[in-house]
Short mmCIF file of N, CA and C in Angstrom, two decimals:
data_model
loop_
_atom_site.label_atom_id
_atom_site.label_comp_id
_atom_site.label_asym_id
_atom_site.label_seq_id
_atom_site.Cartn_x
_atom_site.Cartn_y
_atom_site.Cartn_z
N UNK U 1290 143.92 -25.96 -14.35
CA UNK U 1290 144.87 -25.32 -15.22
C UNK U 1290 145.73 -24.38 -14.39
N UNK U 1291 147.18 -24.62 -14.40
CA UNK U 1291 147.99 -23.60 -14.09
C UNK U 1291 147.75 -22.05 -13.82
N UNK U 1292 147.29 -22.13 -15.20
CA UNK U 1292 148.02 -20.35 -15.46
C UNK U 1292 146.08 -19.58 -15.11
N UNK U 1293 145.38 -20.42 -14.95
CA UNK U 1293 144.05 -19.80 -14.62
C UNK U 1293 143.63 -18.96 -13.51
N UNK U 1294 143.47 -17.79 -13.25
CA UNK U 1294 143.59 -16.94 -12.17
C UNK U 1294 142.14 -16.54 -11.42
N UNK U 1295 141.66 -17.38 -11.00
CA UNK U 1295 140.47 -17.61 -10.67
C UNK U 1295 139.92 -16.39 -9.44
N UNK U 1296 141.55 -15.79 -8.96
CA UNK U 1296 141.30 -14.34 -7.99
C UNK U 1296 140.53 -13.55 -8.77
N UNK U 1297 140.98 -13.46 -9.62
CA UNK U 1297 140.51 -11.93 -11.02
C UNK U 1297 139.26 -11.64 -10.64
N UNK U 1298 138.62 -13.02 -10.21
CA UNK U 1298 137.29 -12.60 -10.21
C UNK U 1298 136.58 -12.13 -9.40
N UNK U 1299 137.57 -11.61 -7.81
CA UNK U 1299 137.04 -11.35 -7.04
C UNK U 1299 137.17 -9.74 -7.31
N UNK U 1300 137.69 -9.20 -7.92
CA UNK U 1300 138.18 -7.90 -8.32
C UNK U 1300 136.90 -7.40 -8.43
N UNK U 1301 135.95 -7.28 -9.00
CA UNK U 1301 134.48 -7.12 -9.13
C UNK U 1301 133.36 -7.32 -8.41
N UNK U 1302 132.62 -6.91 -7.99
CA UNK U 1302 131.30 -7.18 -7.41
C UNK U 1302 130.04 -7.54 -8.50
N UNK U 1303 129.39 -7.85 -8.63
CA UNK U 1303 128.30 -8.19 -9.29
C UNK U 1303 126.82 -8.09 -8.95
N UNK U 1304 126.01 -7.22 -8.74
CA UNK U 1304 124.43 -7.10 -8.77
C UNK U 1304 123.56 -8.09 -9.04
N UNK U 1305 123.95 -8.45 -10.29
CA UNK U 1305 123.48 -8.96 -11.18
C UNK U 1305 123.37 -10.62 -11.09
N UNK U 1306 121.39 -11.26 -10.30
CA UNK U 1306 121.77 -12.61 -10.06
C UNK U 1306 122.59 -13.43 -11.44
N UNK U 1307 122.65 -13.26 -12.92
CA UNK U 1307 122.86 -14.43 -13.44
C UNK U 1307 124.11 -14.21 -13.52
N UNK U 1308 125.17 -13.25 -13.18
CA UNK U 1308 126.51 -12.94 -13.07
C UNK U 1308 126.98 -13.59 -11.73
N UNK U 1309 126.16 -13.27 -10.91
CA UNK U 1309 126.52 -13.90 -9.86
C UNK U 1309 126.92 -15.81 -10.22
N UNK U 1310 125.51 -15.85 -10.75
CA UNK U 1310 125.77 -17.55 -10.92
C UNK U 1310 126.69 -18.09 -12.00
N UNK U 1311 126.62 -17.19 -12.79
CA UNK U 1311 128.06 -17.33 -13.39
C UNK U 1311 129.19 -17.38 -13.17
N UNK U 1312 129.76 -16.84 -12.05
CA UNK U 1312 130.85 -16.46 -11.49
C UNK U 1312 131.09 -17.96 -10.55
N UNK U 1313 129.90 -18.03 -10.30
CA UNK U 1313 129.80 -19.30 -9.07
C UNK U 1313 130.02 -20.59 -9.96
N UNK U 1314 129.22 -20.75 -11.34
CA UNK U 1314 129.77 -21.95 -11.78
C UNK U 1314 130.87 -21.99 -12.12
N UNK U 1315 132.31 -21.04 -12.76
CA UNK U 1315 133.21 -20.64 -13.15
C UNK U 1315 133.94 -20.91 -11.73
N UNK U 1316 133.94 -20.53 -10.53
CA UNK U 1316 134.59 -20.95 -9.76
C UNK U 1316 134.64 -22.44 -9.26
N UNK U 1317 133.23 -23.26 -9.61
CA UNK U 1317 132.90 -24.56 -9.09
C UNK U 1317 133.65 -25.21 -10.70
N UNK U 1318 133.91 -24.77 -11.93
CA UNK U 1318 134.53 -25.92 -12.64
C UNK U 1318 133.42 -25.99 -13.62
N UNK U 1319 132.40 -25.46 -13.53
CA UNK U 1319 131.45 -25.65 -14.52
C UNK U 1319 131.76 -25.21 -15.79
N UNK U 1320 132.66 -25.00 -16.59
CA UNK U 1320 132.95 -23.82 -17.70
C UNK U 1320 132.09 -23.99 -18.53
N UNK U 1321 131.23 -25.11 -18.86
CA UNK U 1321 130.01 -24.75 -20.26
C UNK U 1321 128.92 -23.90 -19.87
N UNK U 1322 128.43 -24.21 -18.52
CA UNK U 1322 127.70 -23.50 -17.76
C UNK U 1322 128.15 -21.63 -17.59
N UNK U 1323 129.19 -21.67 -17.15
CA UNK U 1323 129.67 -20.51 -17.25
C UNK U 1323 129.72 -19.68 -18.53
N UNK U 1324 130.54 -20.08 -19.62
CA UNK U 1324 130.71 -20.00 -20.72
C UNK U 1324 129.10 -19.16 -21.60
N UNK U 1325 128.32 -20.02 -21.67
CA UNK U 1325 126.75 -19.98 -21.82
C UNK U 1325 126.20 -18.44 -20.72
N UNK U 1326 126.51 -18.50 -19.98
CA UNK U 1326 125.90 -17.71 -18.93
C UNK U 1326 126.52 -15.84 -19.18
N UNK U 1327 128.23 -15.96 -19.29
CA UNK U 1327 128.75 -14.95 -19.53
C UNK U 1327 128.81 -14.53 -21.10
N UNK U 1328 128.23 -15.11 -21.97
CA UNK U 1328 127.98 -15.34 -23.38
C UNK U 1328 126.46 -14.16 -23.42
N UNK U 1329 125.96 -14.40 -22.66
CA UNK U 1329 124.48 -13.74 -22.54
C UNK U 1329 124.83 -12.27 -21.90
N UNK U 1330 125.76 -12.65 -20.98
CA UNK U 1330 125.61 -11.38 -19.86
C UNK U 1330 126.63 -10.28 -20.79
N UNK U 1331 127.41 -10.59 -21.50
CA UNK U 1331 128.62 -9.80 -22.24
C UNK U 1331 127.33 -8.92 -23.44
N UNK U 1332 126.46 -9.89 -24.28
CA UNK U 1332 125.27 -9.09 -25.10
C UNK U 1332 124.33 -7.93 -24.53
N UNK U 1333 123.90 -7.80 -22.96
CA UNK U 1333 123.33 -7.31 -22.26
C UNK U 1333 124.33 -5.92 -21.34
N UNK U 1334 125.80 -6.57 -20.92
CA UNK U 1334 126.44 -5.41 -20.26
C UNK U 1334 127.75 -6.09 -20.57
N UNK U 1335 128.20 -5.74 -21.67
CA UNK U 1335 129.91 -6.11 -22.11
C UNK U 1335 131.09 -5.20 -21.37
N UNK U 1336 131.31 -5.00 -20.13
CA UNK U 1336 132.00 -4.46 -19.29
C UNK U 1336 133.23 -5.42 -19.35
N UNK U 1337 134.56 -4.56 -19.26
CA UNK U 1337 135.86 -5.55 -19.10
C UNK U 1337 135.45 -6.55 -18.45
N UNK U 1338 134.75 -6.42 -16.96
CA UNK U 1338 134.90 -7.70 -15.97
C UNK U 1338 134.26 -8.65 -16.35
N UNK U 1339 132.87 -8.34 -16.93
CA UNK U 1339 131.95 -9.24 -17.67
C UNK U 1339 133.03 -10.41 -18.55
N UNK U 1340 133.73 -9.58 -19.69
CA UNK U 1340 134.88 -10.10 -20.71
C UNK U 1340 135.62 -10.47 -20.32
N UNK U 1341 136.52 -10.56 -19.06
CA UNK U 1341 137.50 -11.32 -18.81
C UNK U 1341 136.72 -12.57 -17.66
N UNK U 1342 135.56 -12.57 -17.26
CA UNK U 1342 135.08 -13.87 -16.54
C UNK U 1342 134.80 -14.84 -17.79
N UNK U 1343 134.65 -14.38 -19.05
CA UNK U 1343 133.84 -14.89 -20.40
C UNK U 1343 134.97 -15.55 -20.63
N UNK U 1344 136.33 -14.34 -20.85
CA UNK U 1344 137.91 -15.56 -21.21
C UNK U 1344 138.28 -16.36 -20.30
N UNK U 1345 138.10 -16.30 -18.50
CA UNK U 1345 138.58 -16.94 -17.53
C UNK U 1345 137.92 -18.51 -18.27
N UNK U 1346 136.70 -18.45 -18.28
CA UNK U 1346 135.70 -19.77 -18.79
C UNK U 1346 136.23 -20.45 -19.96
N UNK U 1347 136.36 -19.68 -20.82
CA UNK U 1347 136.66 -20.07 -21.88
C UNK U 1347 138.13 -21.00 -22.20
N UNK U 1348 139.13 -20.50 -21.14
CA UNK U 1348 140.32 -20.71 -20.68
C UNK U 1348 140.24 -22.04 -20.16
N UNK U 1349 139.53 -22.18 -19.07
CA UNK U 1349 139.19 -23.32 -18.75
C UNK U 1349 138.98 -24.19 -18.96
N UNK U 1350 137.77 -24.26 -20.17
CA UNK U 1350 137.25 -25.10 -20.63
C UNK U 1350 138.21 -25.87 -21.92
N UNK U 1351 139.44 -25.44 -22.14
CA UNK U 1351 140.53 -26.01 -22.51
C UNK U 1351 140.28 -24.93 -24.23
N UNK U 1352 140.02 -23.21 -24.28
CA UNK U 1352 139.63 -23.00 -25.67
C UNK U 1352 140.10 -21.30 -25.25
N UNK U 1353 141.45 -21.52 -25.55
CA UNK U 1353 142.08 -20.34 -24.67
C UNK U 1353 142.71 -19.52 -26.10
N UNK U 1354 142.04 -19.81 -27.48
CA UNK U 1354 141.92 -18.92 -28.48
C UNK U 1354 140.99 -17.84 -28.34
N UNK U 1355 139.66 -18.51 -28.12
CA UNK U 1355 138.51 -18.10 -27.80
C UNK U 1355 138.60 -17.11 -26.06
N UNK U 1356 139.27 -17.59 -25.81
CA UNK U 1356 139.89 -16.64 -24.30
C UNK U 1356 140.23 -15.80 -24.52
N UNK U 1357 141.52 -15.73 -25.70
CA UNK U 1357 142.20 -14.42 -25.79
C UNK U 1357 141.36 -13.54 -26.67
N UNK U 1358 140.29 -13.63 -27.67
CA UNK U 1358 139.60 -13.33 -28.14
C UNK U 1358 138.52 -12.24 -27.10
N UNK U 1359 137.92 -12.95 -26.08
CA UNK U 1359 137.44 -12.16 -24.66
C UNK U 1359 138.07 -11.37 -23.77
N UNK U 1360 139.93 -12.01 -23.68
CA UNK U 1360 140.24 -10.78 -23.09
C UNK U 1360 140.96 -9.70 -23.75
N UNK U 1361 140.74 -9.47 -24.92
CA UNK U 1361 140.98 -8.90 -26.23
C UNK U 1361 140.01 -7.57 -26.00
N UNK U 1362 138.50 -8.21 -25.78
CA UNK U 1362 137.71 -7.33 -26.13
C UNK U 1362 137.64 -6.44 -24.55
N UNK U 1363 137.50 -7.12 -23.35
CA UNK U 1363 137.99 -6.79 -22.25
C UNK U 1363 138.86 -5.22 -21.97
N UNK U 1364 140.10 -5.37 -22.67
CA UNK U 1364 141.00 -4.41 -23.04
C UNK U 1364 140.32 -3.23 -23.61
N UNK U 1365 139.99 -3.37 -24.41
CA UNK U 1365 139.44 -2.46 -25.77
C UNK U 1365 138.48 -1.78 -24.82
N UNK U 1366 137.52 -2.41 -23.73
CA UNK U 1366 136.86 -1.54 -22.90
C UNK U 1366 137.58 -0.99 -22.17
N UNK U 1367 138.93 -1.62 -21.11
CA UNK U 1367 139.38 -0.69 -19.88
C UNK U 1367 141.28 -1.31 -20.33
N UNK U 1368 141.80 -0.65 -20.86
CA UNK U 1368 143.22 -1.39 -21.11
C UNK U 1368 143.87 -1.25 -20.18
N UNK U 1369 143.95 -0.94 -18.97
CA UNK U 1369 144.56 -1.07 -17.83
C UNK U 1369 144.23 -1.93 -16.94
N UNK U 1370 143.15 -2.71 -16.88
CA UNK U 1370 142.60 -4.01 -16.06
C UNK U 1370 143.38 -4.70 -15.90
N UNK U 1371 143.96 -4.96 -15.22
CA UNK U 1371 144.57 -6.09 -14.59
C UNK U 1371 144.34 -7.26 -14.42
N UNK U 1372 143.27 -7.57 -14.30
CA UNK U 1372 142.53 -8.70 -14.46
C UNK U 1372 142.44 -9.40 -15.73
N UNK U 1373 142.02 -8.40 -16.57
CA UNK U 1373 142.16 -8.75 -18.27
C UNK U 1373 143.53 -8.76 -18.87
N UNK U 1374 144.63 -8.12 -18.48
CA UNK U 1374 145.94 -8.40 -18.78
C UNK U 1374 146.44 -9.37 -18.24
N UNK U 1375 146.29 -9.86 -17.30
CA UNK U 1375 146.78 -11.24 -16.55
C UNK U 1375 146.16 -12.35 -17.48
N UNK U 1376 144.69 -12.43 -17.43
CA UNK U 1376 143.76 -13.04 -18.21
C UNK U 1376 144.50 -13.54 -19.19
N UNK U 1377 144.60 -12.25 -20.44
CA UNK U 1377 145.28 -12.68 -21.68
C UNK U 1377 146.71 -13.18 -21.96
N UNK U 1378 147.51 -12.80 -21.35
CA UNK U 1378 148.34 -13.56 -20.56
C UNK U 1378 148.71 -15.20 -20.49
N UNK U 1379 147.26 -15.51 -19.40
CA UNK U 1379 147.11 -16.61 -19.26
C UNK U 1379 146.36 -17.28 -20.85
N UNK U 1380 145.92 -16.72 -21.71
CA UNK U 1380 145.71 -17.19 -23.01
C UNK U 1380 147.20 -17.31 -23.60
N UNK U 1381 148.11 -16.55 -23.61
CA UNK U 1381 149.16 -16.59 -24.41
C UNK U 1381 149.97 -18.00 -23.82
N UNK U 1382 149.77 -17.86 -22.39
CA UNK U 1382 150.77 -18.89 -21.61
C UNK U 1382 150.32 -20.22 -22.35
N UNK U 1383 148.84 -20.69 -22.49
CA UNK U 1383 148.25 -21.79 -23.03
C UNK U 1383 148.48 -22.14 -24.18
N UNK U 1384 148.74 -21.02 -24.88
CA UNK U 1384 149.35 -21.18 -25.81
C UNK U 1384 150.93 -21.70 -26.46
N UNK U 1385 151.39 -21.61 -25.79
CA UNK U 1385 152.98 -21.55 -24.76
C UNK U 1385 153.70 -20.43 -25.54
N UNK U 1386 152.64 -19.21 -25.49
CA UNK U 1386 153.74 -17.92 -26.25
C UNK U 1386 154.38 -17.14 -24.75
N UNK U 1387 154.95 -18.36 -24.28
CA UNK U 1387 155.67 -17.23 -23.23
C UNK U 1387 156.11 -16.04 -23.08
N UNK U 1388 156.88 -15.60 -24.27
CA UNK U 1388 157.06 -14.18 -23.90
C UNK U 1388 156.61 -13.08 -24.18
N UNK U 1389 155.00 -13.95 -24.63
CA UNK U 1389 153.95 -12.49 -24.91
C UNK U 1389 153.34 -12.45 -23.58
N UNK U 1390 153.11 -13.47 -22.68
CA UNK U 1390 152.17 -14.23 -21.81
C UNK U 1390 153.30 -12.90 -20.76
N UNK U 1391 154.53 -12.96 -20.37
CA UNK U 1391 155.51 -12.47 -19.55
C UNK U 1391 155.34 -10.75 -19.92
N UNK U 1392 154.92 -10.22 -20.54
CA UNK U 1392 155.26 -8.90 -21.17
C UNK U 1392 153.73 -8.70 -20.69
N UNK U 1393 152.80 -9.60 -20.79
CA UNK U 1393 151.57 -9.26 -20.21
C UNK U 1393 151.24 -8.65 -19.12
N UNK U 1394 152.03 -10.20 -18.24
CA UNK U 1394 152.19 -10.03 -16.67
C UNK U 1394 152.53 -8.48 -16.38
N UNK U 1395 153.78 -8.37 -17.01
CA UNK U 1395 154.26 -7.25 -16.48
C UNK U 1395 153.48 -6.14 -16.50
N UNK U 1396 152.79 -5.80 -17.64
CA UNK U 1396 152.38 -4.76 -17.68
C UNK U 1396 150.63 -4.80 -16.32
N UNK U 1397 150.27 -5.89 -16.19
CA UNK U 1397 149.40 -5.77 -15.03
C UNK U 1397 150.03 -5.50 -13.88
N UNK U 1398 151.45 -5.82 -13.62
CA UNK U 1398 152.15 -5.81 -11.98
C UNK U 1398 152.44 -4.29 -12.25
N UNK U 1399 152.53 -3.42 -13.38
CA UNK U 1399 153.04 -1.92 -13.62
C UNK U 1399 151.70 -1.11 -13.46
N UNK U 1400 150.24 -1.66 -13.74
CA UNK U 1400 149.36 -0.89 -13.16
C UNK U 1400 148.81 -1.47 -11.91
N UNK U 1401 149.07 -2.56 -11.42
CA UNK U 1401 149.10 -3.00 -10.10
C UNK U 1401 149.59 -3.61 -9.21
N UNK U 1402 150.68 -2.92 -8.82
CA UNK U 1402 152.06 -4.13 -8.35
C UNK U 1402 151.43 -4.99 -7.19
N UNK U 1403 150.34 -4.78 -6.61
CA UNK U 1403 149.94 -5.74 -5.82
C UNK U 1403 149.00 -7.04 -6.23
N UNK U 1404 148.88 -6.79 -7.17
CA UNK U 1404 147.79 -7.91 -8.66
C UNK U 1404 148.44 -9.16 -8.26
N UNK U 1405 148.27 -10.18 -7.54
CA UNK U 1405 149.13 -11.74 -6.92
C UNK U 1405 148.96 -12.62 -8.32
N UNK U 1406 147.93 -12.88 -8.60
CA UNK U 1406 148.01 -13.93 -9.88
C UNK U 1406 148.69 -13.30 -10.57
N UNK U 1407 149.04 -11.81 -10.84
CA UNK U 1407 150.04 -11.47 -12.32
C UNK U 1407 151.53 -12.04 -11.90
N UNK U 1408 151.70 -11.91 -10.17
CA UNK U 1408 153.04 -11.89 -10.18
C UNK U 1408 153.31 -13.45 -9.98
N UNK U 1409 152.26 -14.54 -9.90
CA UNK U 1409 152.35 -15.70 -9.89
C UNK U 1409 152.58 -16.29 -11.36
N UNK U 1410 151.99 -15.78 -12.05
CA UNK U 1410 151.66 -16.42 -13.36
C UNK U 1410 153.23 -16.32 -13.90
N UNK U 1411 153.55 -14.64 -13.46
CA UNK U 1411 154.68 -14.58 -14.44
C UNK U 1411 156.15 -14.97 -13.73
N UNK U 1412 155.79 -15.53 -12.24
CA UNK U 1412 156.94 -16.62 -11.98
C UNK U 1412 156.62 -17.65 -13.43
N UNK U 1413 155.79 -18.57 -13.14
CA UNK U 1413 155.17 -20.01 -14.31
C UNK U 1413 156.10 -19.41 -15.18
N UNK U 1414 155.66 -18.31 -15.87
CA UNK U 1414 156.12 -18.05 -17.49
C UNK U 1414 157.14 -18.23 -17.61
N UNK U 1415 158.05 -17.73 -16.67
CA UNK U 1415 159.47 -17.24 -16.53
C UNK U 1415 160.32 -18.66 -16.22
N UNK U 1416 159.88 -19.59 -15.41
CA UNK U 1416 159.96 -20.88 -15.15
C UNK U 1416 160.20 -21.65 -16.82
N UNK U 1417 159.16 -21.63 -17.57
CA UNK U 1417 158.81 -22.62 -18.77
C UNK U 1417 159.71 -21.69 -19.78
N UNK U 1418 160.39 -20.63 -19.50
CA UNK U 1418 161.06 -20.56 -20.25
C UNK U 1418 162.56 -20.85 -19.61
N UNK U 1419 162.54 -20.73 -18.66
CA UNK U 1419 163.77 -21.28 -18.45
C UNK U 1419 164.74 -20.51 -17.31
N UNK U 1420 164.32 -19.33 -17.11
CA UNK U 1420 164.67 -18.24 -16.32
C UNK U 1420 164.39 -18.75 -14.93
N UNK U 1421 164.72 -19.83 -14.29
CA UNK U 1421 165.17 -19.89 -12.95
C UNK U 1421 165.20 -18.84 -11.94
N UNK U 1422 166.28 -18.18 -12.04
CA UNK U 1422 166.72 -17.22 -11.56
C UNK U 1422 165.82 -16.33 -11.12
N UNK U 1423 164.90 -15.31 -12.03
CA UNK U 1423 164.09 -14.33 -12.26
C UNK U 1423 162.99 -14.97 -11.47
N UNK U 1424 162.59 -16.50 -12.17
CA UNK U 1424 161.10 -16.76 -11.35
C UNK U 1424 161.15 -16.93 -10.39
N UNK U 1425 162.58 -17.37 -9.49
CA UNK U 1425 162.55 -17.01 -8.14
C UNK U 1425 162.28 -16.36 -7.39
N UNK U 1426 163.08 -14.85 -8.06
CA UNK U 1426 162.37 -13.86 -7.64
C UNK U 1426 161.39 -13.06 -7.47
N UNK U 1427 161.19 -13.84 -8.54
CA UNK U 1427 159.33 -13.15 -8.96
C UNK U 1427 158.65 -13.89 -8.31
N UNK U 1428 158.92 -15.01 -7.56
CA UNK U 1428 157.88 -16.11 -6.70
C UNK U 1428 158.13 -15.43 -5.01
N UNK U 1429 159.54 -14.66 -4.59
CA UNK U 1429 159.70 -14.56 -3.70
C UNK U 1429 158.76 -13.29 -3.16
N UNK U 1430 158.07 -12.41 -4.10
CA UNK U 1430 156.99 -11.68 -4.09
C UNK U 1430 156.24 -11.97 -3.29
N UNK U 1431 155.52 -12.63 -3.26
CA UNK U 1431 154.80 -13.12 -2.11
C UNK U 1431 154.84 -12.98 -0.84
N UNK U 1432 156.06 -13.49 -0.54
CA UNK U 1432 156.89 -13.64 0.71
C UNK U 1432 157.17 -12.00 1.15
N UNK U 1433 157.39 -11.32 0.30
CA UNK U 1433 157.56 -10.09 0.92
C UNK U 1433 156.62 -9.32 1.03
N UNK U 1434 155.27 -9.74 0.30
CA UNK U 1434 154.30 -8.98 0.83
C UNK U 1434 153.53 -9.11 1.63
N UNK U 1435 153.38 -10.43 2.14
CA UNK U 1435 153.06 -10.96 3.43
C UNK U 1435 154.03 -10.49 4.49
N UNK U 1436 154.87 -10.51 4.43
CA UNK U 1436 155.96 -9.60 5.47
C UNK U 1436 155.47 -8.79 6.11
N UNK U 1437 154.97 -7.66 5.14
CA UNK U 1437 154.83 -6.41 4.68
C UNK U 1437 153.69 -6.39 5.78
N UNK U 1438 152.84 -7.00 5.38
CA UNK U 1438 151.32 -6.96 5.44
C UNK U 1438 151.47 -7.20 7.24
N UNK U 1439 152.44 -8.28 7.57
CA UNK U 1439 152.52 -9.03 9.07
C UNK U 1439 152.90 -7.58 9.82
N UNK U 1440 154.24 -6.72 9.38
CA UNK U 1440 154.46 -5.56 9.83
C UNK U 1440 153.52 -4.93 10.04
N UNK U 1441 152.46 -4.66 9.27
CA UNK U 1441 151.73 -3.08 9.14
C UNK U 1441 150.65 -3.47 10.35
N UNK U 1442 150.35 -5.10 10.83
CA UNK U 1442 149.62 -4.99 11.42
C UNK U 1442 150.13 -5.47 12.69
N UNK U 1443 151.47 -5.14 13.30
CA UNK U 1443 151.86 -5.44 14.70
C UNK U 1443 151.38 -4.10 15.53
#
C-alpha cells in the first residue's frame, strides 16, 4: 500500500517481547498476525505507539476504517504524534478523502518538519488531487534534506 508508513514504527522502542513480534510481523506483511497481537497489547498498555502500530495493521490489511478508528484513539492519548497523524492520514488517503489526509500531513510536518513519511505521503495526496506543482515540491523535501544532512557531515 502506498500511503502505509511503515517508518512510524521505528519512532518507538519496545521492551515488550510480544510488541516486539508484533512490530516484526507488521513489518514482514503479516497484518492478521499483527492485528491480533496489537489488539491484546493496546488492552494491556494502550499508549499512542501501541495505537498507531494497531492502525498501521489494520491499514494494511486493506480495513483502514478500522485504522482510523486506532489512530483516532492514538491522538486522544498524545495529539501531537506524528506518527499517529501521518497514520490517520494515511486512513483518510485510503479512503480517498484527500484533503483531510493533506491537512493531516501537515499538521505532523508542523510538529515535526523532519517526520519523512508525512512529507512523502503528502507529496501522494497532493499528486491524487491534482496539485502537480505543490507535490513537487513537497517531494523535493527530501532532496534537501539529504543535502543538508551531506553538509553537516563534511
Amino acid at each position: 500500500m502506498l500511503f502505509r508508513s511503515l517508518k512510524s514504527l521505528l519512532f518507538t522502542q519496545s521492551d515488550s517481547k510480544a510488541e516486539k513480534l508484533a512490530v516484526e510481523q507488521l513489518l514482514a506483511g503479516d497484518f492478521a498476525s499483527a492485528i491480533r497481537g496489537f489488539s491484546a497489547i493496546v488492552k494491556r498498555n494502550p499508549t499512542s505507539s501501541n495505537w498507531a502500530h494497531l492502525g498501521d495493521a489494520l491499514i494494511g490489511s486493506g480495513d483502514p476504517e478500522r485504522g482510523r478508528d486506532a489512530f483516532e484513539k492514538a491522538l486522544k492519548q498524545d495529539p501531537s504524534f506524528p506518527p499517529a497523524l501521518t497514520g490517520l492520514g494515511n486512513a483518510h488517503a485510503s479512503l480517498n478523502n484527500h484533503p483531510s489526509a493533506i491537512r493531516l500531513y501537515r499538521q505532523a510536518i508542523a510538529r515535526d518538519p523532519g517526520h519523512a513519511p508525512a512529507h512523502n505521503n503528502l507529496a501522494l495526496s497532493l499528486m491524487a488531487m491534482g496539485d502537480l506543482e505543490e507535490a513537487w515540491r513537497e517531494s523535493e523535501w527530501r532532496y534537501e534534506a539529504a543535502s543538508e544532512i551531506g553538509r553537516a557531515h563534511v
